[in-house]
Amino acid sequence: MSQPTQLHLNLNIYGAGAHAAAWLWPQNDPLWPVTPDYFVRLAQTAERGGFDAVFFSDRAAFPGNSLHRPFPAIEPSILLALVAAKTQHIGLLATVSSSYNEPFNIARRFASLDLVSGGRSGVNIVTSADVEAARNFGRSAPLAHADRYRRAAEFSQVLKDLWASWGPGGIVADRATGQYFDPAQIRPIAHQGEFFSVEGPINVPPSPQGRPLVVQAGGSDAGLDLAALHADAVFTLAPSLAQAQSYRQALDARLKALGRASSAVKVFPGLVTVLGATEQAAQQRAEALAELVPIEQGLNYLSDLLQTRFGHADLDQPLPADLQLPDNGMTTFAKNVVDKARSHGWTVRELIRAQNGGGSNHNTIVGTPEQVADYMLSWFRSGAIDGFNLMHDVLPSGLEDFVDQVVPLLRKAGVYRETYNASTLRGNLGLAAA
């Protein structure tokens, strides 16, 4: 693994913050997560901090485990269009389910966002494993894991083919001849596959970056295969540096087999930050958040993730010895949770607490700005990652503290940009136009 020279950061915006109790934080307005200007404020703060992109996750259902916590409610491409109008440099990423969307609609929507933003958009392609979403699209259950990923692979290929269906001279606009389009440069894709039939071409011209970024977030073998084939970047679950290194090696092996360079795919593990002026202050902030969490939120979250019902009587017991991992769900997250509980000997209550009250499965760093910066730099200098998908404990305060206190330390270390060096998301990430 060669060491990258430029650290990249994305802001993952989920409700009021990564911690399940973020909306209960005394300084926060509980209605912010359904207030459009709140998201603009966060994006502008991240842009002030030189972040590469903001990222909105999405779910096509009202999740049953969210009665005690706000969840992403506004359709993310609508939010990103608003953010695009209020920012100049920062990238615009959103989750799209390949299970419940048609590739033409998504290709057109994000090509349009890419065009109006000057080449700053990207799509995070995921497969949906929740029953609630399946029932909103006429199905009693989600597709099986293997079927979901075959559909996702075909979905990704059709997206890219549609975005490539315009050549560089598609618009002629010749007043003398009266010809506006060049049909030789705008071609149907005539796709006929297992899941999709799409004639094309797309009806939106390309942006300055060529096409939107493609991001993948699965950690299974099928997810790695999909990332190696189609992704420009990946969001990963990496509870330790050793696991991040293992993931990078597994991805690089697949990229090499496909003739792609390791540098062609940027790797971003998730990281939750809890900051304090002193280590004690950071720990006190983490403890204060933990005390605010309704225990039902954590129980519901764990029950859904592990597909096993947990109740109050289970709180001070370890996970059942015979617990089986779900074979058709969020398998990577579920395995991570069970492995951590087993290795630490945690009870259900302790596991919920360690998972930010059921708010996040990702790695969490609690400490001073110096400790957080040193931690991030140690991972970056290992060569295993290109940056982090940051999930601050509470928004906006966690983000503001990070931008004001951690970003200057990263810049002082010489690995983080002082200003944006390109006009497109691809350019800022060091990726070639597509």
GROMACS .gro file of C-alpha atoms in nm:
model
  434
    1MET     CA    1   0.000   0.000   0.000
    2SER     CA    2   0.149   0.334  -0.105
    3GLN     CA    3   0.084   0.630   0.122
    4PRO     CA    4  -0.146   0.898  -0.023
    5THR     CA    5  -0.033   1.257   0.023
    6GLN     CA    6  -0.367   1.437   0.063
    7LEU     CA    7  -0.612   1.355   0.341
    8HIS     CA    8  -0.975   1.373   0.230
    9LEU     CA    9  -1.280   1.428   0.450
   10ASN     CA   10  -1.653   1.378   0.395
   11LEU     CA   11  -1.928   1.492   0.631
   12ASN     CA   12  -2.192   1.224   0.687
   13ILE     CA   13  -2.508   1.410   0.791
   14TYR     CA   14  -2.757   1.188   0.973
   15GLY     CA   15  -3.032   1.373   1.157
   16ALA     CA   16  -2.899   1.564   1.456
   17GLY     CA   17  -2.570   1.372   1.473
   18ALA     CA   18  -2.417   1.027   1.499
   19HIS     CA   19  -2.521   0.974   1.859
   20ALA     CA   20  -2.875   0.850   1.917
   21ALA     CA   21  -2.925   1.125   2.179
   22ALA     CA   22  -2.794   1.410   1.961
   23TRP     CA   23  -3.140   1.564   1.914
   24LEU     CA   24  -3.180   1.574   2.294
   25TRP     CA   25  -2.862   1.779   2.342
   26PRO     CA   26  -2.965   2.094   2.534
   27GLN     CA   27  -2.829   2.342   2.275
   28ASN     CA   28  -3.008   2.174   1.983
   29ASP     CA   29  -3.347   2.246   1.831
   30PRO     CA   30  -3.525   1.909   1.792
   31LEU     CA   31  -3.678   2.027   1.462
   32TRP     CA   32  -3.346   2.099   1.291
   33PRO     CA   33  -3.335   1.758   1.115
   34VAL     CA   34  -3.648   1.853   0.916
   35THR     CA   35  -3.539   2.214   0.856
   36PRO     CA   36  -3.372   2.268   0.516
   37ASP     CA   37  -3.159   2.564   0.630
   38TYR     CA   38  -2.999   2.341   0.893
   39PHE     CA   39  -2.844   2.125   0.621
   40VAL     CA   40  -2.724   2.431   0.431
   41ARG     CA   41  -2.555   2.557   0.749
   42LEU     CA   42  -2.380   2.223   0.798
   43ALA     CA   43  -2.261   2.210   0.436
   44GLN     CA   44  -2.130   2.565   0.453
   45THR     CA   45  -1.941   2.484   0.774
   46ALA     CA   46  -1.791   2.173   0.614
   47GLU     CA   47  -1.692   2.380   0.311
   48ARG     CA   48  -1.524   2.631   0.542
   49GLY     CA   49  -1.327   2.335   0.676
   50GLY     CA   50  -1.219   2.222   0.329
   51PHE     CA   51  -1.420   1.899   0.329
   52ASP     CA   52  -1.446   1.718  -0.003
   53ALA     CA   53  -1.816   1.637   0.023
   54VAL     CA   54  -2.129   1.622   0.231
   55PHE     CA   55  -2.310   1.290   0.232
   56PHE     CA   56  -2.677   1.218   0.297
   57SER     CA   57  -2.785   0.863   0.370
   58ASP     CA   58  -3.140   0.758   0.282
   59ARG     CA   59  -3.401   0.493   0.350
   60ALA     CA   60  -3.724   0.446   0.159
   61ALA     CA   61  -3.939   0.375   0.462
   62PHE     CA   62  -4.040   0.499   0.804
   63PRO     CA   63  -3.808   0.283   1.019
   64GLY     CA   64  -3.981   0.119   1.311
   65ASN     CA   65  -3.674   0.158   1.532
   66SER     CA   66  -3.672   0.537   1.504
   67LEU     CA   67  -3.956   0.638   1.735
   68HIS     CA   68  -3.694   0.782   1.971
   69ARG     CA   69  -3.466   0.945   1.715
   70PRO     CA   70  -3.503   1.159   1.400
   71PHE     CA   71  -3.404   0.989   1.076
   72PRO     CA   72  -3.334   1.116   0.722
   73ALA     CA   73  -3.675   1.238   0.609
   74ILE     CA   74  -3.620   1.478   0.318
   75GLU     CA   75  -3.535   1.309  -0.012
   76PRO     CA   76  -3.159   1.369  -0.038
   77SER     CA   77  -3.125   1.482  -0.399
   78ILE     CA   78  -3.372   1.763  -0.323
   79LEU     CA   79  -3.158   1.871  -0.027
   80LEU     CA   80  -2.843   1.851  -0.236
   81ALA     CA   81  -2.991   2.080  -0.501
   82LEU     CA   82  -3.052   2.336  -0.225
   83VAL     CA   83  -2.701   2.288  -0.087
   84ALA     CA   84  -2.554   2.323  -0.438
   85ALA     CA   85  -2.711   2.667  -0.471
   86LYS     CA   86  -2.569   2.781  -0.138
   87THR     CA   87  -2.212   2.648  -0.173
   88GLN     CA   88  -1.929   2.674  -0.426
   89HIS     CA   89  -1.684   2.389  -0.382
   90ILE     CA   90  -1.807   2.104  -0.166
   91GLY     CA   91  -1.913   1.774  -0.322
   92LEU     CA   92  -2.271   1.649  -0.306
   93LEU     CA   93  -2.323   1.278  -0.230
   94ALA     CA   94  -2.641   1.086  -0.156
   95THR     CA   95  -2.747   0.727  -0.108
   96VAL     CA   96  -2.960   0.557  -0.372
   97SER     CA   97  -3.106   0.211  -0.333
   98SER     CA   98  -3.050  -0.005  -0.639
   99SER     CA   99  -3.322  -0.234  -0.503
  100TYR     CA  100  -3.607   0.016  -0.545
  101ASN     CA  101  -3.501   0.257  -0.819
  102GLU     CA  102  -3.474   0.248  -1.196
  103PRO     CA  103  -3.132   0.342  -1.336
  104PHE     CA  104  -3.264   0.591  -1.593
  105ASN     CA  105  -3.439   0.805  -1.331
  106ILE     CA  106  -3.131   0.808  -1.107
  107ALA     CA  107  -2.891   0.870  -1.395
  108ARG     CA  108  -3.097   1.168  -1.509
  109ARG     CA  109  -3.147   1.308  -1.157
  110PHE     CA  110  -2.781   1.300  -1.063
  111ALA     CA  111  -2.658   1.410  -1.407
  112SER     CA  112  -2.885   1.711  -1.361
  113LEU     CA  113  -2.744   1.777  -1.013
  114ASP     CA  114  -2.394   1.736  -1.155
  115LEU     CA  115  -2.465   1.985  -1.431
  116VAL     CA  116  -2.623   2.255  -1.214
  117SER     CA  117  -2.348   2.223  -0.951
  118GLY     CA  118  -2.062   2.245  -1.199
  119GLY     CA  119  -1.951   1.885  -1.152
  120ARG     CA  120  -1.984   1.819  -0.780
  121SER     CA  121  -2.230   1.530  -0.747
  122GLY     CA  122  -2.205   1.160  -0.672
  123VAL     CA  123  -2.425   0.866  -0.586
  124ASN     CA  124  -2.374   0.606  -0.312
  125ILE     CA  125  -2.525   0.283  -0.445
  126VAL     CA  126  -2.662   0.051  -0.177
  127THR     CA  127  -2.883  -0.254  -0.163
  128SER     CA  128  -3.185  -0.244   0.071
  129ALA     CA  129  -3.234  -0.526   0.320
  130ASP     CA  130  -3.514  -0.388   0.539
  131VAL     CA  131  -3.868  -0.526   0.531
  132GLU     CA  132  -4.028  -0.181   0.571
  133ALA     CA  133  -3.881  -0.057   0.242
  134ALA     CA  134  -3.974  -0.378   0.062
  135ARG     CA  135  -4.338  -0.336   0.164
  136ASN     CA  136  -4.341   0.016   0.019
  137PHE     CA  137  -4.254  -0.125  -0.323
  138GLY     CA  138  -4.501  -0.411  -0.346
  139ARG     CA  139  -4.282  -0.681  -0.194
  140SER     CA  140  -4.335  -0.880   0.123
  141ALA     CA  141  -3.962  -0.918   0.183
  142PRO     CA  142  -3.634  -0.781   0.043
  143LEU     CA  143  -3.451  -0.963  -0.231
  144ALA     CA  144  -3.203  -1.229  -0.122
  145HIS     CA  145  -2.847  -1.105  -0.064
  146ALA     CA  146  -2.703  -1.250  -0.386
  147ASP     CA  147  -2.995  -1.119  -0.593
  148ARG     CA  148  -2.960  -0.771  -0.443
  149TYR     CA  149  -2.597  -0.751  -0.543
  150ARG     CA  150  -2.652  -0.884  -0.894
  151ARG     CA  151  -2.916  -0.616  -0.938
  152ALA     CA  152  -2.680  -0.354  -0.791
  153ALA     CA  153  -2.402  -0.452  -1.031
  154GLU     CA  154  -2.633  -0.425  -1.331
  155PHE     CA  155  -2.781  -0.100  -1.197
  156SER     CA  156  -2.430   0.049  -1.165
  157GLN     CA  157  -2.332  -0.054  -1.516
  158VAL     CA  158  -2.647   0.094  -1.668
  159LEU     CA  159  -2.592   0.422  -1.478
  160LYS     CA  160  -2.240   0.452  -1.614
  161ASP     CA  161  -2.348   0.357  -1.965
  162LEU     CA  162  -2.621   0.622  -1.961
  163TRP     CA  163  -2.379   0.888  -1.837
  164ALA     CA  164  -2.139   0.786  -2.115
  165SER     CA  165  -2.408   0.797  -2.384
  166TRP     CA  166  -2.318   1.157  -2.465
  167GLY     CA  167  -1.992   1.222  -2.645
  168PRO     CA  168  -1.797   1.548  -2.599
  169GLY     CA  169  -1.955   1.713  -2.902
  170GLY     CA  170  -2.315   1.620  -2.836
  171ILE     CA  171  -2.437   1.978  -2.856
  172VAL     CA  172  -2.351   2.146  -3.188
  173ALA     CA  173  -2.576   2.455  -3.165
  174ASP     CA  174  -2.483   2.559  -3.520
  175ARG     CA  175  -2.682   2.866  -3.619
  176ALA     CA  176  -2.573   2.839  -3.981
  177THR     CA  177  -2.708   2.487  -4.034
  178GLY     CA  178  -2.981   2.498  -3.773
  179GLN     CA  179  -2.846   2.177  -3.616
  180TYR     CA  180  -2.848   2.165  -3.237
  181PHE     CA  181  -2.748   1.804  -3.155
  182ASP     CA  182  -2.501   1.569  -3.321
  183PRO     CA  183  -2.669   1.224  -3.331
  184ALA     CA  184  -2.330   1.057  -3.378
  185GLN     CA  185  -2.231   1.179  -3.030
  186ILE     CA  186  -2.555   1.089  -2.849
  187ARG     CA  187  -2.606   0.717  -2.865
  188PRO     CA  188  -2.863   0.468  -2.728
  189ILE     CA  189  -2.723   0.209  -2.491
  190ALA     CA  190  -2.980  -0.061  -2.583
  191HIS     CA  191  -2.935  -0.245  -2.254
  192GLN     CA  192  -3.117  -0.575  -2.203
  193GLY     CA  193  -3.031  -0.749  -1.876
  194GLU     CA  194  -3.161  -0.966  -1.596
  195PHE     CA  195  -3.323  -0.678  -1.407
  196PHE     CA  196  -3.335  -0.379  -1.643
  197SER     CA  197  -3.424  -0.295  -2.000
  198VAL     CA  198  -3.305   0.056  -2.091
  199GLU     CA  199  -3.281   0.199  -2.440
  200GLY     CA  200  -3.123   0.538  -2.365
  201PRO     CA  201  -2.953   0.768  -2.428
  202ILE     CA  202  -2.981   0.994  -2.126
  203ASN     CA  203  -3.137   1.333  -2.200
  204VAL     CA  204  -2.894   1.547  -1.995
  205PRO     CA  205  -2.550   1.657  -2.122
  206PRO     CA  206  -2.238   1.581  -1.915
  207SER     CA  207  -2.090   1.816  -1.656
  208PRO     CA  208  -1.729   1.941  -1.635
  209GLN     CA  209  -1.631   1.629  -1.438
  210GLY     CA  210  -1.776   1.396  -1.701
  211ARG     CA  211  -2.011   1.196  -1.482
  212PRO     CA  212  -2.111   1.182  -1.115
  213LEU     CA  213  -1.894   0.994  -0.870
  214VAL     CA  214  -1.996   0.634  -0.793
  215VAL     CA  215  -1.959   0.531  -0.427
  216GLN     CA  216  -2.017   0.186  -0.276
  217ALA     CA  217  -2.065   0.104   0.092
  218GLY     CA  218  -2.093  -0.274   0.125
  219GLY     CA  219  -1.834  -0.470   0.321
  220SER     CA  220  -1.924  -0.826   0.219
  221ASP     CA  221  -1.741  -1.015  -0.055
  222ALA     CA  222  -2.021  -0.917  -0.292
  223GLY     CA  223  -1.982  -0.554  -0.184
  224LEU     CA  224  -1.607  -0.565  -0.244
  225ASP     CA  225  -1.662  -0.715  -0.588
  226LEU     CA  226  -1.910  -0.441  -0.674
  227ALA     CA  227  -1.674  -0.170  -0.548
  228ALA     CA  228  -1.378  -0.303  -0.745
  229LEU     CA  229  -1.582  -0.314  -1.064
  230HIS     CA  230  -1.767   0.016  -1.047
  231ALA     CA  231  -1.674   0.245  -0.755
  232ASP     CA  232  -1.467   0.562  -0.751
  233ALA     CA  233  -1.480   0.563  -0.370
  234VAL     CA  234  -1.594   0.335  -0.090
  235PHE     CA  235  -1.737   0.402   0.256
  236THR     CA  236  -1.617   0.127   0.487
  237LEU     CA  237  -1.675  -0.007   0.836
  238ALA     CA  238  -1.333  -0.038   1.002
  239PRO     CA  239  -1.336  -0.080   1.382
  240SER     CA  240  -0.954  -0.101   1.390
  241LEU     CA  241  -0.657  -0.001   1.176
  242ALA     CA  242  -0.577  -0.368   1.120
  243GLN     CA  243  -0.924  -0.420   0.975
  244ALA     CA  244  -0.886  -0.110   0.756
  245GLN     CA  245  -0.559  -0.250   0.623
  246SER     CA  246  -0.719  -0.588   0.558
  247TYR     CA  247  -1.005  -0.422   0.369
  248ARG     CA  248  -0.763  -0.219   0.155
  249GLN     CA  249  -0.566  -0.531   0.069
  250ALA     CA  250  -0.880  -0.723  -0.025
  251LEU     CA  251  -1.001  -0.435  -0.242
  252ASP     CA  252  -0.661  -0.386  -0.406
  253ALA     CA  253  -0.642  -0.754  -0.499
  254ARG     CA  254  -0.976  -0.726  -0.678
  255LEU     CA  255  -0.876  -0.401  -0.849
  256LYS     CA  256  -0.553  -0.556  -0.974
  257ALA     CA  257  -0.743  -0.854  -1.116
  258LEU     CA  258  -0.963  -0.610  -1.310
  259GLY     CA  259  -0.670  -0.402  -1.434
  260ARG     CA  260  -0.760  -0.101  -1.219
  261ALA     CA  261  -0.505   0.092  -1.012
  262SER     CA  262  -0.537   0.107  -0.635
  263SER     CA  263  -0.546   0.488  -0.659
  264ALA     CA  264  -0.861   0.469  -0.875
  265VAL     CA  265  -1.078   0.399  -0.567
  266LYS     CA  266  -1.063   0.621  -0.259
  267VAL     CA  267  -1.125   0.449   0.076
  268PHE     CA  268  -1.314   0.627   0.355
  269PRO     CA  269  -1.377   0.443   0.684
  270GLY     CA  270  -1.647   0.589   0.905
  271LEU     CA  271  -1.534   0.775   1.217
  272VAL     CA  272  -1.745   0.924   1.497
  273THR     CA  273  -1.577   1.209   1.686
  274VAL     CA  274  -1.650   1.328   2.041
  275LEU     CA  275  -1.439   1.635   2.119
  276GLY     CA  276  -1.349   1.815   2.440
  277ALA     CA  277  -1.095   2.079   2.544
  278THR     CA  278  -0.944   1.814   2.771
  279GLU     CA  279  -0.965   1.436   2.766
  280GLN     CA  280  -1.181   1.453   3.078
  281ALA     CA  281  -1.415   1.704   2.912
  282ALA     CA  282  -1.450   1.479   2.607
  283GLN     CA  283  -1.532   1.179   2.828
  284GLN     CA  284  -1.785   1.388   3.020
  285ARG     CA  285  -1.954   1.486   2.692
  286ALA     CA  286  -1.971   1.120   2.588
  287GLU     CA  287  -2.115   1.024   2.928
  288ALA     CA  288  -2.371   1.305   2.917
  289LEU     CA  289  -2.491   1.187   2.576
  290ALA     CA  290  -2.512   0.826   2.696
  291GLU     CA  291  -2.733   0.930   2.987
  292LEU     CA  292  -2.981   1.098   2.750
  293VAL     CA  293  -3.053   0.791   2.534
  294PRO     CA  294  -3.394   0.626   2.583
  295ILE     CA  295  -3.303   0.262   2.635
  296GLU     CA  296  -3.587   0.159   2.403
  297GLN     CA  297  -3.402   0.323   2.115
  298GLY     CA  298  -3.097   0.107   2.172
  299LEU     CA  299  -3.301  -0.210   2.220
  300ASN     CA  300  -3.502  -0.149   1.903
  301TYR     CA  301  -3.191  -0.074   1.702
  302LEU     CA  302  -3.008  -0.385   1.820
  303SER     CA  303  -3.318  -0.601   1.768
  304ASP     CA  304  -3.355  -0.485   1.408
  305LEU     CA  305  -2.987  -0.518   1.327
  306LEU     CA  306  -2.948  -0.869   1.470
  307GLN     CA  307  -3.304  -0.978   1.382
  308THR     CA  308  -3.353  -1.101   1.740
  309ARG     CA  309  -3.592  -0.934   1.982
  310PHE     CA  310  -3.421  -0.786   2.290
  311GLY     CA  311  -3.610  -0.652   2.591
  312HIS     CA  312  -3.541  -0.493   2.929
  313ALA     CA  313  -3.478  -0.835   3.084
  314ASP     CA  314  -3.181  -0.883   2.849
  315LEU     CA  315  -3.004  -0.556   2.930
  316ASP     CA  316  -2.759  -0.692   3.185
  317GLN     CA  317  -2.700  -1.022   3.007
  318PRO     CA  318  -2.444  -1.096   2.733
  319LEU     CA  319  -2.563  -1.170   2.382
  320PRO     CA  320  -2.710  -1.522   2.360
  321ALA     CA  321  -2.442  -1.783   2.301
  322ASP     CA  322  -2.645  -1.938   2.019
  323LEU     CA  323  -2.714  -1.606   1.841
  324GLN     CA  324  -2.695  -1.650   1.463
  325LEU     CA  325  -2.599  -1.368   1.230
  326PRO     CA  326  -2.879  -1.268   0.990
  327ASP     CA  327  -2.820  -1.406   0.642
  328ASN     CA  328  -3.025  -1.138   0.464
  329GLY     CA  329  -2.973  -0.806   0.635
  330MET     CA  330  -2.695  -0.563   0.720
  331THR     CA  331  -2.456  -0.854   0.759
  332THR     CA  332  -2.130  -0.656   0.784
  333PHE     CA  333  -2.266  -0.427   1.057
  334ALA     CA  334  -2.424  -0.720   1.241
  335LYS     CA  335  -2.100  -0.920   1.243
  336ASN     CA  336  -1.907  -0.617   1.367
  337VAL     CA  337  -2.148  -0.565   1.658
  338VAL     CA  338  -2.144  -0.930   1.764
  339ASP     CA  339  -1.764  -0.954   1.736
  340LYS     CA  340  -1.717  -0.645   1.954
  341ALA     CA  341  -1.963  -0.769   2.215
  342ARG     CA  342  -1.797  -1.111   2.232
  343SER     CA  343  -1.440  -0.977   2.246
  344HIS     CA  344  -1.515  -0.727   2.525
  345GLY     CA  345  -1.759  -0.948   2.716
  346TRP     CA  346  -2.021  -0.672   2.700
  347THR     CA  347  -2.377  -0.703   2.820
  348VAL     CA  348  -2.654  -0.580   2.595
  349ARG     CA  349  -2.663  -0.251   2.790
  350GLU     CA  350  -2.287  -0.203   2.752
  351LEU     CA  351  -2.308  -0.289   2.382
  352ILE     CA  352  -2.580  -0.029   2.323
  353ARG     CA  353  -2.371   0.231   2.507
  354ALA     CA  354  -2.064   0.146   2.298
  355GLN     CA  355  -2.273   0.187   1.981
  356ASN     CA  356  -2.349   0.553   2.061
  357GLY     CA  357  -2.684   0.456   2.206
  358GLY     CA  358  -2.768   0.260   1.891
  359GLY     CA  359  -2.676   0.558   1.676
  360SER     CA  360  -2.370   0.427   1.495
  361ASN     CA  361  -2.173   0.108   1.438
  362HIS     CA  362  -1.866   0.298   1.328
  363ASN     CA  363  -1.540   0.353   1.509
  364THR     CA  364  -1.556   0.627   1.775
  365ILE     CA  365  -1.274   0.850   1.901
  366VAL     CA  366  -1.327   1.046   2.224
  367GLY     CA  367  -1.061   1.300   2.308
  368THR     CA  368  -0.899   1.639   2.263
  369PRO     CA  369  -0.844   1.799   1.922
  370GLU     CA  370  -0.479   1.689   1.940
  371GLN     CA  371  -0.572   1.330   2.022
  372VAL     CA  372  -0.829   1.315   1.742
  373ALA     CA  373  -0.586   1.466   1.489
  374ASP     CA  374  -0.308   1.226   1.593
  375TYR     CA  375  -0.545   0.930   1.565
  376MET     CA  376  -0.656   1.029   1.216
  377LEU     CA  377  -0.299   1.095   1.103
  378SER     CA  378  -0.181   0.753   1.224
  379TRP     CA  379  -0.448   0.581   1.014
  380PHE     CA  380  -0.381   0.801   0.711
  381ARG     CA  381  -0.004   0.751   0.722
  382SER     CA  382  -0.052   0.373   0.724
  383GLY     CA  383  -0.149   0.396   0.357
  384ALA     CA  384  -0.466   0.195   0.416
  385ILE     CA  385  -0.709   0.484   0.375
  386ASP     CA  386  -0.751   0.807   0.181
  387GLY     CA  387  -0.956   0.987   0.443
  388PHE     CA  388  -1.260   0.957   0.667
  389ASN     CA  389  -1.637   0.966   0.638
  390LEU     CA  390  -1.688   1.178   0.949
  391MET     CA  391  -1.993   1.141   1.173
  392HIS     CA  392  -1.977   1.395   1.454
  393ASP     CA  393  -2.156   1.307   1.776
  394VAL     CA  394  -2.381   1.614   1.777
  395LEU     CA  395  -2.454   1.852   1.492
  396PRO     CA  396  -2.379   2.131   1.441
  397SER     CA  397  -2.154   2.174   1.748
  398GLY     CA  398  -1.940   1.864   1.688
  399LEU     CA  399  -1.872   1.972   1.330
  400GLU     CA  400  -1.798   2.333   1.426
  401ASP     CA  401  -1.552   2.223   1.695
  402PHE     CA  402  -1.383   1.987   1.449
  403VAL     CA  403  -1.346   2.257   1.181
  404ASP     CA  404  -1.217   2.515   1.428
  405GLN     CA  405  -0.991   2.293   1.635
  406VAL     CA  406  -0.891   1.975   1.445
  407VAL     CA  407  -0.865   2.101   1.087
  408PRO     CA  408  -0.585   2.351   1.175
  409LEU     CA  409  -0.384   2.063   1.326
  410LEU     CA  410  -0.428   1.853   1.011
  411ARG     CA  411  -0.316   2.148   0.800
  412LYS     CA  412  -0.015   2.203   1.025
  413ALA     CA  413   0.081   1.838   0.966
  414GLY     CA  414   0.097   1.915   0.593
  415VAL     CA  415  -0.157   1.656   0.476
  416TYR     CA  416  -0.475   1.862   0.446
  417ARG     CA  417  -0.561   2.131   0.194
  418GLU     CA  418  -0.556   2.501   0.271
  419THR     CA  419  -0.788   2.579  -0.022
  420TYR     CA  420  -0.977   2.380  -0.282
  421ASN     CA  421  -0.751   2.299  -0.575
  422ALA     CA  422  -1.014   2.211  -0.836
  423SER     CA  423  -1.364   2.307  -0.943
  424THR     CA  424  -1.509   1.953  -0.947
  425LEU     CA  425  -1.550   1.677  -0.691
  426ARG     CA  426  -1.332   1.444  -0.898
  427GLY     CA  427  -1.065   1.708  -0.923
  428ASN     CA  428  -1.058   1.771  -0.549
  429LEU     CA  429  -1.034   1.396  -0.483
  430GLY     CA  430  -0.748   1.358  -0.731
  431LEU     CA  431  -0.957   1.145  -0.966
  432ALA     CA  432  -0.950   1.188  -1.343
  433ALA     CA  433  -1.255   1.319  -1.525
  434ALA     CA  434  -1.469   1.031  -1.647
   0.00000   0.00000   0.00000
